[in-house]
Every structure is written in structure tokens, then in C-alpha cells.
Amino acid sequence: MRLTRRGRAVLVIAVALLSLGGFWLGTRAAGYAQAERPPSTAGLPWVQVREGDTLWSIAEAVAHPGEDPTAVVKEIRRLNGLTGSLIRSGTRLHVPGGAVTPLHQGQ
């Protein structure tokens, strides 16, 4: 198939318009996507993450005696909407209700 100069220009413009329309529809659909929101953390104690803290060390600090820190880590991730295990110094993390050690602060 052989296209004239005008035919190629029309084809390029049509493909560009279809691509832009697809991108526009994609951005509209992304606006309707619902991100999973963490549950209400009102009234829960929180800790300020310090240099060297990990989710595991925080979970051990706030876990009740005999409580599995793994379950506490999962609860901390759920409460704060964390998808991974990385936390940054200075971040405020809500923790499950219970005693917060003096090394960590908040209420």
C-alpha cells in the first residue's frame, strides 16, 4: 500500500488523536480508583520513628508480654497504610492500643 504525503499526514494525525484519547480516558479512570485507606487512628498512641528503628523493634517495644511481634508488625502496617517494611526517621506511626515504652512518645 502506497500513501501520498497527505495520506501519511492524515494517518499520523489520526493515530496521535487516538493515542491522546486513550491517555485521557486512562487518566479519567485512574481518578475513580479508590486507594485503600487506613482505618481511623483517632485516639491511638503513636511513636516517632528514630534513626535505627525498624517495624520489628517498634513492635517489640509496644507488644504486650508474650504477644507475637509479627502480629503487631502487621497491625502497625495496617493502621498506617504501609505496603512495605521500610520506615523513615521522623515519621509518626500509630501503634495498636497498649503501653508505649518511654523510648517512644505519643498519645
Coordinates of N, CA, C and O in Angstrom, one line a residue:
M1 N 0.8 -1.2 0.0 CA 0.0 0.0 0.0 C 0.9 1.2 0.0 O 1.8 1.4 0.8
R2 N 0.6 2.1 -0.9 CA 1.4 3.3 -1.0 C 0.5 4.5 -0.7 O -0.5 4.7 -1.2
L3 N 1.1 5.4 0.3 CA 0.3 6.6 0.7 C 0.9 7.8 0.1 O 2.2 7.9 0.0
T4 N 0.1 8.8 -0.2 CA 0.6 10.1 -0.6 C 1.0 10.8 0.7 O 0.8 10.4 1.8
R5 N 1.6 12.0 0.4 CA 2.1 12.8 1.6 C 0.9 13.2 2.4 O 0.9 13.1 3.6
R6 N -0.2 13.6 1.8 CA -1.4 13.9 2.5 C -2.0 12.7 3.3 O -2.4 12.8 4.4
G7 N -1.9 11.6 2.7 CA -2.4 10.3 3.3 C -1.6 10.0 4.6 O -2.2 9.6 5.6
R8 N -0.3 10.1 4.5 CA 0.5 9.9 5.7 C 0.3 10.9 6.8 O 0.2 10.5 7.9
A9 N 0.1 12.1 6.4 CA -0.2 13.2 7.4 C -1.6 12.9 8.1 O -1.7 13.0 9.3
V10 N -2.6 12.5 7.4 CA -3.9 12.2 7.9 C -3.7 10.9 8.9 O -4.3 10.9 10.0
L11 N -2.9 9.9 8.4 CA -2.7 8.8 9.3 C -2.0 9.1 10.6 O -2.4 8.6 11.6
V12 N -1.0 9.9 10.5 CA -0.2 10.3 11.7 C -1.1 11.1 12.6 O -1.1 10.8 13.9
I13 N -1.9 12.0 12.1 CA -2.8 12.8 13.0 C -3.9 11.9 13.6 O -4.2 12.0 14.8
A14 N -4.4 10.9 12.9 CA -5.4 10.0 13.4 C -4.9 9.2 14.5 O -5.5 9.0 15.6
V15 N -3.7 8.7 14.3 CA -3.0 7.8 15.4 C -2.8 8.7 16.6 O -3.0 8.3 17.7
A16 N -2.3 9.9 16.4 CA -2.0 10.8 17.5 C -3.3 11.1 18.3 O -3.3 11.1 19.5
L17 N -4.3 11.4 17.6 CA -5.6 11.7 18.3 C -6.1 10.5 19.0 O -6.6 10.6 20.2
L18 N -6.0 9.3 18.5 CA -6.5 8.1 19.2 C -5.6 7.9 20.4 O -6.1 7.5 21.5
S19 N -4.3 8.1 20.3 CA -3.4 7.9 21.5 C -3.8 8.9 22.6 O -3.8 8.5 23.7
L20 N -3.9 10.2 22.2 CA -4.3 11.2 23.2 C -5.6 10.8 23.8 O -5.8 11.0 25.1
G21 N -6.6 10.4 23.1 CA -7.9 10.0 23.6 C -7.7 8.8 24.6 O -8.4 8.8 25.6
G22 N -6.9 7.9 24.3 CA -6.7 6.8 25.2 C -6.0 7.2 26.5 O -6.4 6.8 27.5
F23 N -5.0 8.1 26.4 CA -4.4 8.6 27.6 C -5.4 9.4 28.4 O -5.4 9.3 29.6
W24 N -6.2 10.2 27.8 CA -7.2 11.0 28.5 C -8.2 10.0 29.2 O -8.5 10.2 30.4
L25 N -8.7 9.0 28.6 CA -9.5 8.0 29.2 C -8.8 7.3 30.4 O -9.5 7.1 31.4
G26 N -7.6 7.0 30.2 CA -6.8 6.4 31.2 C -6.7 7.2 32.5 O -6.8 6.8 33.6
T27 N -6.5 8.5 32.3 CA -6.4 9.4 33.4 C -7.7 9.6 34.1 O -7.8 9.8 35.3
R28 N -8.8 9.6 33.4 CA -10.1 9.7 33.9 C -10.4 8.5 34.8 O -11.0 8.6 35.9
A29 N -10.1 7.3 34.3 CA -10.3 6.1 35.0 C -9.5 6.0 36.3 O -9.9 5.5 37.3
A30 N -8.3 6.5 36.2 CA -7.4 6.4 37.4 C -7.9 7.3 38.5 O -7.7 7.1 39.7
G31 N -8.6 8.4 38.1 CA -9.2 9.3 39.1 C -10.3 8.6 39.9 O -10.6 9.0 41.1
Y32 N -10.9 7.6 39.4 CA -12.0 6.9 40.1 C -11.5 5.7 40.9 O -12.3 5.1 41.6
A33 N -10.2 5.4 40.7 CA -9.7 4.3 41.5 C -9.7 4.6 43.0 O -9.3 5.7 43.3
Q34 N -10.1 3.8 43.8 CA -10.1 4.0 45.3 C -8.9 3.4 45.9 O -8.7 2.2 45.8
A35 N -8.1 4.2 46.5 CA -6.9 3.7 47.3 C -7.5 3.2 48.6 O -8.4 3.7 49.2
E36 N -6.8 2.1 49.1 CA -7.2 1.6 50.4 C -6.8 2.6 51.5 O -5.7 2.9 51.6
R37 N -7.8 3.0 52.2 CA -7.5 4.0 53.3 C -7.3 3.2 54.6 O -8.0 2.3 54.9
P38 N -6.3 3.7 55.3 CA -6.1 3.1 56.7 C -7.3 3.4 57.6 O -8.0 4.4 57.4
P39 N -7.5 2.5 58.5 CA -8.6 2.8 59.4 C -8.4 4.0 60.3 O -7.3 4.5 60.3
S40 N -9.4 4.4 61.0 CA -9.3 5.6 61.8 C -8.3 5.4 62.9 O -8.3 4.3 63.6
T41 N -7.4 6.3 63.1 CA -6.4 6.2 64.1 C -6.6 7.1 65.3 O -5.7 7.3 66.1
A42 N -7.8 7.8 65.3 CA -8.1 8.7 66.4 C -8.0 8.1 67.7 O -8.6 7.0 68.0
G43 N -7.2 8.7 68.6 CA -7.1 8.2 70.0 C -6.1 7.1 70.2 O -5.8 6.6 71.3
L44 N -5.5 6.6 69.1 CA -4.5 5.6 69.2 C -3.1 6.2 69.6 O -2.8 7.3 69.2
P45 N -2.3 5.5 70.4 CA -1.0 6.0 70.7 C -0.1 6.0 69.4 O -0.4 5.2 68.4
W46 N 0.9 6.8 69.4 CA 1.8 6.8 68.2 C 3.2 6.9 68.7 O 3.5 7.2 69.8
V47 N 4.1 6.5 67.8 CA 5.6 6.6 68.1 C 6.2 7.5 67.0 O 5.8 7.5 65.9
Q48 N 7.3 8.2 67.4 CA 8.1 8.9 66.4 C 9.2 8.0 66.0 O 10.0 7.6 66.9
V49 N 9.3 7.7 64.8 CA 10.4 6.8 64.3 C 11.7 7.5 64.4 O 11.9 8.7 64.0
R50 N 12.7 6.9 65.0 CA 14.0 7.4 65.2 C 15.0 6.7 64.3 O 14.7 5.6 63.9
E51 N 16.2 7.3 64.2 CA 17.2 6.6 63.4 C 17.5 5.3 63.9 O 17.7 5.1 65.1
G52 N 17.5 4.2 63.1 CA 17.8 2.9 63.5 C 16.6 2.1 63.9 O 16.7 0.9 64.1
D53 N 15.4 2.7 64.1 CA 14.2 2.0 64.4 C 13.8 1.1 63.2 O 14.0 1.5 62.0
T54 N 13.2 0.0 63.5 CA 12.6 -0.9 62.5 C 11.1 -1.2 62.9 O 10.8 -1.0 64.1
L55 N 10.3 -1.6 62.0 CA 9.0 -2.0 62.4 C 9.0 -3.1 63.5 O 8.3 -3.1 64.4
W56 N 10.0 -4.0 63.4 CA 10.2 -5.1 64.3 C 10.5 -4.5 65.7 O 9.9 -4.9 66.7
S57 N 11.5 -3.6 65.8 CA 11.9 -3.1 67.1 C 10.7 -2.3 67.7 O 10.5 -2.3 69.0
I58 N 10.0 -1.6 66.9 CA 8.8 -0.8 67.5 C 7.8 -1.8 67.9 O 7.2 -1.6 69.0
A59 N 7.5 -2.9 67.2 CA 6.5 -3.9 67.6 C 6.9 -4.5 68.9 O 6.1 -4.8 69.7
E60 N 8.2 -4.9 69.0 CA 8.6 -5.5 70.3 C 8.4 -4.5 71.4 O 8.1 -4.9 72.5
A61 N 8.6 -3.2 71.2 CA 8.5 -2.2 72.3 C 7.1 -2.0 72.7 O 6.8 -1.8 73.9
V62 N 6.1 -2.2 71.8 CA 4.7 -1.9 72.1 C 3.9 -3.1 72.4 O 2.7 -3.0 72.8
A63 N 4.5 -4.3 72.1 CA 3.7 -5.6 72.2 C 3.5 -5.9 73.7 O 4.3 -5.5 74.6
H64 N 2.4 -6.5 74.0 CA 2.1 -6.9 75.4 C 3.0 -8.1 75.7 O 3.5 -8.8 74.8
P65 N 3.3 -8.4 76.9 CA 4.2 -9.5 77.3 C 3.6 -10.8 76.7 O 2.4 -11.1 76.8
G66 N 4.4 -11.5 76.0 CA 4.0 -12.8 75.4 C 3.3 -12.7 74.1 O 3.0 -13.7 73.4
E67 N 3.1 -11.4 73.6 CA 2.5 -11.2 72.3 C 3.5 -11.4 71.2 O 4.6 -10.9 71.3
D68 N 3.1 -12.0 70.1 CA 4.0 -12.2 68.9 C 4.2 -10.8 68.2 O 3.3 -10.2 67.7
P69 N 5.5 -10.4 68.1 CA 5.7 -9.1 67.4 C 5.3 -9.2 65.9 O 5.1 -8.1 65.4
T70 N 5.3 -10.3 65.3 CA 4.9 -10.4 63.9 C 3.5 -9.9 63.7 O 3.2 -9.2 62.8
A71 N 2.6 -10.3 64.6 CA 1.2 -9.8 64.5 C 1.1 -8.3 64.8 O 0.3 -7.6 64.1
V72 N 2.0 -7.8 65.7 CA 2.0 -6.4 65.9 C 2.5 -5.6 64.7 O 2.0 -4.5 64.4
V73 N 3.5 -6.1 64.1 CA 4.1 -5.5 62.8 C 3.0 -5.4 61.8 O 2.8 -4.4 61.2
K74 N 2.2 -6.5 61.6 CA 1.1 -6.5 60.6 C 0.1 -5.4 61.0 O -0.4 -4.7 60.1
E75 N -0.2 -5.3 62.3 CA -1.2 -4.3 62.7 C -0.7 -2.9 62.5 O -1.5 -2.0 62.1
I76 N 0.5 -2.7 62.8 CA 1.1 -1.3 62.6 C 1.1 -1.0 61.1 O 0.7 0.1 60.7
R77 N 1.4 -1.9 60.2 CA 1.3 -1.7 58.8 C -0.1 -1.4 58.4 O -0.3 -0.5 57.6
R78 N -1.1 -2.1 58.9 CA -2.5 -1.9 58.5 C -2.9 -0.6 59.0 O -3.6 0.2 58.3
L79 N -2.6 -0.2 60.3 CA -3.1 1.1 60.8 C -2.5 2.3 60.1 O -3.2 3.3 60.0
N80 N -1.3 2.1 59.5 CA -0.7 3.3 58.9 C -0.7 3.2 57.4 O -0.1 4.0 56.7
G81 N -1.4 2.2 56.8 CA -1.5 2.0 55.4 C -0.1 1.8 54.7 O 0.1 2.2 53.6
L82 N 0.8 1.1 55.4 CA 2.1 0.8 54.8 C 2.0 -0.4 53.9 O 1.4 -1.4 54.3
T83 N 2.7 -0.4 52.8 CA 2.7 -1.5 51.9 C 4.0 -2.3 52.0 O 4.0 -3.4 51.6
G84 N 5.0 -1.7 52.6 CA 6.2 -2.4 52.8 C 6.7 -2.3 54.2 O 6.0 -1.8 55.1
S85 N 8.0 -2.6 54.5 CA 8.5 -2.6 55.8 C 9.4 -1.4 56.1 O 9.9 -1.3 57.2
L86 N 9.7 -0.6 55.0 CA 10.6 0.5 55.2 C 9.9 1.7 55.9 O 8.8 2.0 55.5
I87 N 10.6 2.2 56.9 CA 10.0 3.4 57.6 C 11.2 4.4 57.6 O 12.4 4.1 57.6
R88 N 10.8 5.7 57.7 CA 11.8 6.8 57.7 C 11.9 7.4 59.1 O 10.8 7.6 59.7
S89 N 13.0 7.8 59.4 CA 13.2 8.5 60.7 C 12.4 9.8 60.6 O 12.3 10.5 59.6
G90 N 11.7 10.1 61.7 CA 10.9 11.3 61.8 C 9.4 11.0 61.5 O 8.6 11.9 61.8
T91 N 9.1 9.9 61.0 CA 7.7 9.5 60.7 C 7.0 9.2 61.9 O 7.5 8.6 62.9
R92 N 5.7 9.6 62.0 CA 4.9 9.3 63.1 C 4.0 8.1 62.8 O 3.3 8.1 61.8
L93 N 4.2 7.0 63.5 CA 3.4 5.8 63.3 C 2.4 5.5 64.4 O 2.8 5.6 65.6
H94 N 1.2 5.3 64.0 CA 0.2 4.9 65.0 C 0.4 3.4 65.3 O 0.8 2.6 64.5
V95 N 0.3 3.1 66.6 CA 0.5 1.7 67.0 C -0.8 1.2 67.7 O -1.6 1.9 68.2
P96 N -0.9 -0.2 67.8 CA -2.1 -0.7 68.4 C -2.2 -0.2 69.9 O -1.2 0.0 70.5
G97 N -3.4 -0.1 70.4 CA -3.6 0.3 71.8 C -2.8 -0.5 72.7 O -2.6 -1.7 72.5
G98 N -2.3 0.1 73.7 CA -1.5 -0.6 74.7 C -0.4 0.4 75.2 O -0.3 1.5 74.8
A99 N 0.5 -0.1 76.0 CA 1.5 0.7 76.6 C 2.6 1.0 75.6 O 3.0 0.2 74.8
V100 N 3.0 2.3 75.6 CA 4.1 2.7 74.7 C 5.3 2.9 75.7 O 5.2 3.6 76.7
T101 N 6.4 2.3 75.3 CA 7.6 2.4 76.2 C 8.1 3.9 76.2 O 7.8 4.6 75.3
P102 N 8.8 4.3 77.3 CA 9.3 5.6 77.4 C 10.3 6.0 76.2 O 10.5 7.1 76.0
L103 N 10.8 5.0 75.6 CA 11.7 5.3 74.5 C 11.0 5.9 73.3 O 11.6 6.5 72.4
H104 N 9.7 5.6 73.2 CA 8.9 6.2 72.2 C 7.9 7.1 72.8 O 7.5 7.0 74.0
Q105 N 7.3 8.0 72.0 CA 6.5 9.0 72.6 C 5.1 9.0 71.9 O 5.0 8.6 70.8
G106 N 4.2 9.6 72.6 CA 2.9 10.0 71.9 C 1.7 9.4 72.6 O 1.8 8.4 73.3
Q107 N 0.6 10.0 72.3 CA -0.7 9.5 72.7 C -1.7 10.3 71.9 O -1.6 11.5 71.7

